[in-house]
C-alpha positions as a printed NumPy array, in Angstrom:
array([[-151.402,    9.125,  -17.797],
       [-149.003,   11.534,  -19.513],
       [-147.892,   14.143,  -16.999],
       [-144.794,   15.612,  -18.64 ],
       [-144.119,   17.079,  -22.063],
       [-141.573,   15.272,  -24.206],
       [-140.001,   18.596,  -25.141],
       [-140.277,   21.887,  -23.256],
       [-138.866,   24.944,  -25.036],
       [-138.625,   28.266,  -23.21 ],
       [-137.196,   31.609,  -24.289],
       [-135.466,   30.254,  -27.39 ],
       [-133.667,   33.183,  -29.027],
       [-131.165,   33.451,  -31.841],
       [-129.571,   36.782,  -32.729],
       [-127.193,   37.644,  -35.546],
       [-125.826,   40.936,  -34.273],
       [-128.738,   43.372,  -34.516],
       [-130.832,   40.942,  -36.546],
       [-133.193,   38.504,  -34.835],
       [-133.569,   34.959,  -36.147],
       [-136.078,   33.986,  -33.469],
       [-137.108,   35.683,  -30.262],
       [-138.401,   34.23 ,  -26.987],
       [-139.967,   31.17 ,  -28.622],
       [-141.627,   28.765,  -26.203],
       [-143.861,   25.706,  -26.508],
       [-144.505,   22.208,  -25.155],
       [-144.535,   19.085,  -27.313],
       [-146.334,   16.077,  -25.889],
       [-145.653,   12.389,  -26.564],
       [-147.374,   11.314,  -29.77 ],
       [-148.077,   14.891,  -30.859],
       [-147.211,   16.554,  -34.168],
       [-146.566,   20.288,  -33.954],
       [-146.586,   22.356,  -37.132],
       [-144.585,   25.582,  -37.431],
       [-145.749,   27.798,  -40.28 ],
       [-144.926,   31.209,  -41.685],
       [-143.495,   32.876,  -44.748],
       [-139.814,   32.796,  -45.68 ],
       [-137.813,   34.687,  -43.06 ],
       [-140.421,   34.181,  -40.336],
       [-137.962,   32.322,  -38.102],
       [-139.443,   28.843,  -38.352],
       [-136.338,   27.231,  -39.846],
       [-134.108,   29.041,  -37.338],
       [-136.098,   27.448,  -34.52 ],
       [-135.724,   24.   ,  -36.071],
       [-131.979,   24.464,  -36.584],
       [-131.544,   25.589,  -32.973],
       [-133.382,   22.473,  -31.796],
       [-131.406,   20.144,  -34.07 ],
       [-128.053,   21.576,  -32.997],
       [-127.195,   23.077,  -36.381],
       [-127.351,   26.537,  -34.793],
       [-126.269,   27.609,  -31.32 ],
       [-129.051,   29.716,  -29.767],
       [-128.272,   32.998,  -28.042],
       [-130.58 ,   32.188,  -25.123],
       [-133.224,   29.75 ,  -23.972],
       [-133.684,   26.217,  -22.713],
       [-134.783,   22.986,  -24.4  ],
       [-135.712,   20.287,  -21.888],
       [-136.16 ,   16.745,  -23.187],
       [-137.819,   13.87 ,  -21.345],
       [-135.525,   10.853,  -21.629],
       [-136.602,    7.223,  -21.743],
       [-135.67 ,    6.726,  -18.082],
       [-137.925,    9.592,  -16.987],
       [-135.137,   12.093,  -16.349],
       [-135.179,   15.528,  -17.972],
       [-132.122,   17.119,  -19.601],
       [-131.554,   20.511,  -21.19 ],
       [-130.343,   19.614,  -24.668],
       [-128.63 ,   22.948,  -25.15 ],
       [-126.407,   22.331,  -22.13 ],
       [-125.45 ,   18.73 ,  -22.794],
       [-121.838,   17.905,  -23.703],
       [-121.347,   17.536,  -27.449],
       [-120.826,   13.761,  -27.233],
       [-124.119,   13.336,  -25.363],
       [-125.953,   15.463,  -27.917],
       [-124.551,   13.39 ,  -30.789],
       [-125.62 ,   10.19 ,  -29.034],
       [-129.132,   11.564,  -28.579],
       [-129.236,   12.528,  -32.277],
       [-128.404,    8.915,  -33.218],
       [-131.053,    7.377,  -30.983],
       [-133.981,    9.474,  -29.763],
       [-133.91 ,   12.321,  -32.3  ],
       [-133.988,   12.399,  -36.099],
       [-133.904,   15.18 ,  -38.68 ],
       [-135.663,   14.864,  -42.04 ],
       [-134.153,   17.541,  -44.275],
       [-135.852,   19.311,  -47.163],
       [-133.228,   18.189,  -49.661],
       [-132.874,   14.429,  -49.134],
       [-129.33 ,   14.537,  -50.506],
       [-128.364,   16.467,  -47.363],
       [-129.664,   13.631,  -45.196],
       [-128.299,   10.696,  -47.187],
       [-124.874,    9.324,  -47.999],
       [-125.01 ,    9.373,  -51.775],
       [-121.923,    7.162,  -52.257],
       [-123.362,    4.102,  -50.497],
       [-126.359,    1.912,  -51.298],
       [-129.934,    2.414,  -50.113],
       [-129.555,   -0.525,  -47.727],
       [-126.314,    0.852,  -46.321],
       [-127.959,    4.234,  -45.7  ],
       [-130.564,    2.563,  -43.508],
       [-128.151,    0.054,  -41.979],
       [-125.598,    2.667,  -40.921],
       [-128.011,    4.258,  -38.481],
       [-128.764,    0.88 ,  -36.867],
       [-125.034,    0.195,  -36.586],
       [-124.598,    3.574,  -34.892],
       [-126.708,    2.275,  -32.001],
       [-124.82 ,   -1.009,  -31.686],
       [-126.189,   -3.466,  -34.276],
       [-123.416,   -5.679,  -35.691],
       [-125.067,   -8.772,  -37.226],
       [-125.017,   -8.295,  -41.01 ],
       [-128.06 ,  -10.462,  -41.696],
       [-130.193,   -8.681,  -39.101],
       [-129.082,   -5.258,  -40.34 ],
       [-129.938,   -6.168,  -43.934],
       [-133.316,   -7.611,  -42.885],
       [-134.126,   -4.396,  -41.002],
       [-133.132,   -2.35 ,  -44.047],
       [-135.338,   -4.466,  -46.295],
       [-138.245,   -4.104,  -43.866],
       [-137.918,   -0.328,  -43.807],
       [-137.56 ,   -0.011,  -47.564],
       [-140.859,   -1.888,  -47.816],
       [-142.482,    0.399,  -45.221],
       [-141.557,    3.512,  -47.222],
       [-142.647,    1.92 ,  -50.515],
       [-139.218,    1.392,  -52.06 ],
       [-138.983,   -1.934,  -53.964],
       [-136.877,   -4.446,  -52.056],
       [-134.806,   -5.182,  -55.133],
       [-133.459,   -1.601,  -55.003],
       [-131.636,   -2.247,  -51.703],
       [-128.193,   -2.313,  -53.354],
       [-128.812,    0.666,  -55.654],
       [-127.222,    4.052,  -55.021],
       [-129.552,    6.905,  -53.937],
       [-128.463,    8.9  ,  -56.987],
       [-130.385,    6.452,  -59.174],
       [-133.634,    7.218,  -57.297],
       [-136.219,    9.889,  -58.071],
       [-136.521,   12.869,  -55.714],
       [-139.591,   11.403,  -54.037],
       [-137.892,    8.044,  -53.57 ],
       [-134.798,    9.741,  -52.117],
       [-137.021,   11.483,  -49.589],
       [-138.666,    8.177,  -48.652],
       [-135.213,    6.641,  -48.234],
       [-134.176,    9.496,  -45.942],
       [-137.319,    8.878,  -43.875],
       [-136.448,    5.18 ,  -43.581],
       [-132.897,    6.081,  -42.502],
       [-134.281,    8.45 ,  -39.851],
       [-136.982,    6.187,  -38.447],
       [-135.213,    2.82 ,  -38.389],
       [-133.998,    3.416,  -34.805],
       [-137.539,    4.422,  -33.767],
       [-136.633,    7.882,  -32.462],
       [-139.018,    9.56 ,  -30.041],
       [-138.739,   12.981,  -31.694],
       [-138.537,   13.7  ,  -35.418],
       [-137.748,   17.169,  -36.766],
       [-138.962,   17.728,  -40.329],
       [-137.791,   20.67 ,  -42.437],
       [-140.192,   21.219,  -45.37 ],
       [-140.421,   17.427,  -45.916],
       [-142.388,   17.754,  -49.174],
       [-140.622,   20.836,  -50.562],
       [-139.479,   20.617,  -54.169],
       [-141.658,   17.606,  -55.019],
       [-144.484,   17.653,  -57.534],
       [-148.046,   17.529,  -56.266],
       [-148.717,   13.828,  -56.863],
       [-145.454,   12.793,  -55.168],
       [-146.214,   15.166,  -52.276],
       [-149.603,   13.537,  -51.725],
       [-148.147,   10.022,  -51.548],
       [-145.348,   11.154,  -49.235],
       [-147.768,   12.94 ,  -46.896],
       [-149.97 ,    9.849,  -46.672],
       [-146.873,    7.798,  -45.871],
       [-145.678,   10.239,  -43.193],
       [-149.086,   10.469,  -41.569],
       [-149.348,    6.684,  -41.373],
       [-145.838,    6.207,  -39.968],
       [-146.273,    8.934,  -37.345],
       [-149.54 ,    7.364,  -36.178],
       [-148.303,    3.752,  -36.275],
       [-145.063,    4.489,  -34.405],
       [-146.569,    7.005,  -31.966],
       [-143.904,    9.541,  -32.89 ],
       [-143.67 ,   13.101,  -31.685],
       [-142.711,   15.447,  -34.48 ],
       [-142.118,   19.092,  -35.289],
       [-142.903,   19.92 ,  -38.911],
       [-141.676,   23.213,  -40.37 ],
       [-143.54 ,   24.144,  -43.53 ],
       [-144.773,   27.115,  -45.527],
       [-147.556,   24.927,  -46.948],
       [-150.728,   25.152,  -44.861],
       [-152.164,   22.065,  -46.569],
       [-149.199,   20.042,  -45.295],
       [-149.69 ,   21.497,  -41.82 ],
       [-153.39 ,   20.658,  -41.812],
       [-152.766,   17.066,  -42.851],
       [-149.909,   16.293,  -40.455],
       [-150.092,   18.582,  -37.411],
       [-152.287,   18.392,  -34.312],
       [-151.304,   21.904,  -33.236],
       [-149.841,   24.917,  -35.02 ],
       [-147.443,   27.722,  -34.222],
       [-147.639,   30.679,  -36.584],
       [-144.425,   32.72 ,  -36.783],
       [-143.696,   36.169,  -38.106],
       [-140.534,   38.218,  -37.699],
       [-138.973,   35.556,  -35.463],
       [-141.857,   35.472,  -32.972],
       [-144.919,   33.289,  -32.413],
       [-147.994,   35.368,  -33.225],
       [-150.635,   32.654,  -32.878],
       [-150.91 ,   29.079,  -31.658],
       [-153.619,   26.511,  -31.142],
       [-155.225,   23.379,  -32.539],
       [-154.577,   23.141,  -36.268],
       [-158.197,   23.244,  -37.434],
       [-158.958,   26.053,  -35.004],
       [-156.074,   28.209,  -36.226],
       [-156.714,   27.582,  -39.929],
       [-160.523,   27.762,  -39.843],
       [-160.833,   30.689,  -37.42 ],
       [-157.525,   32.606,  -37.421],
       [-157.348,   35.406,  -34.848],
       [-154.14 ,   37.259,  -35.678],
       [-154.18 ,   39.517,  -38.781],
       [-151.031,   37.83 ,  -40.107],
       [-152.59 ,   34.365,  -39.811],
       [-155.722,   35.672,  -41.507],
       [-153.547,   36.951,  -44.349],
       [-151.752,   33.598,  -44.68 ],
       [-155.008,   31.653,  -44.768],
       [-156.758,   34.043,  -47.159],
       [-153.803,   33.976,  -49.583],
       [-154.153,   30.203,  -49.782],
       [-157.909,   30.36 ,  -50.292],
       [-157.841,   32.979,  -53.016],
       [-158.038,   31.631,  -56.6  ]])
């Protein structure tokens, strides 16, 4: 029986002087759950993700994470070394531009292998085998293992970034517009891949997206943000099929209009 959220966020706030990036954001994320965060550009959804990932320092709030040993720590108050260690093991960030999440000067196999080495793997054969296995899982031909990421298409680069992130089997994956900038057919394949991996690995994930179709396909629950605040939350189908807040109604109707 699950009796504790994997991630408990309370009062998360980021201010830039008089301007608010996000204000008093709070939610629980349960083991095996995918939470979607949607809203237009400037709604605060990316600010929330960057505060969680450590790319931004929040003005206020707490972010409690349930560790593997059952203890709970506030990520925002951990020493920097402990936060970096957590980011190498239990957390992963899939960035919108895969080039920001890859090392472009080393091979595809090295990109995957580096993350395993960061958690202690040292046997070259085992590292290469793990890299080959993960390239196969994300539908990259095994013979491309020694190729540089710059020789890959945008969709293949994103799949490689996903392999790099998931090879250590993190318990929480943060995804920032994971299908942004890809054409529709590539998006569809990538979404199918992500949905399968999340289900097979039992991952918890937070997916930030402006695309409600992506949110519907991947997320169990949704947070709708506007002006840095959560204006509606609930089960994904419930929010998208019967939106209660006028802003959510506007978002949904703009998608449905021809």
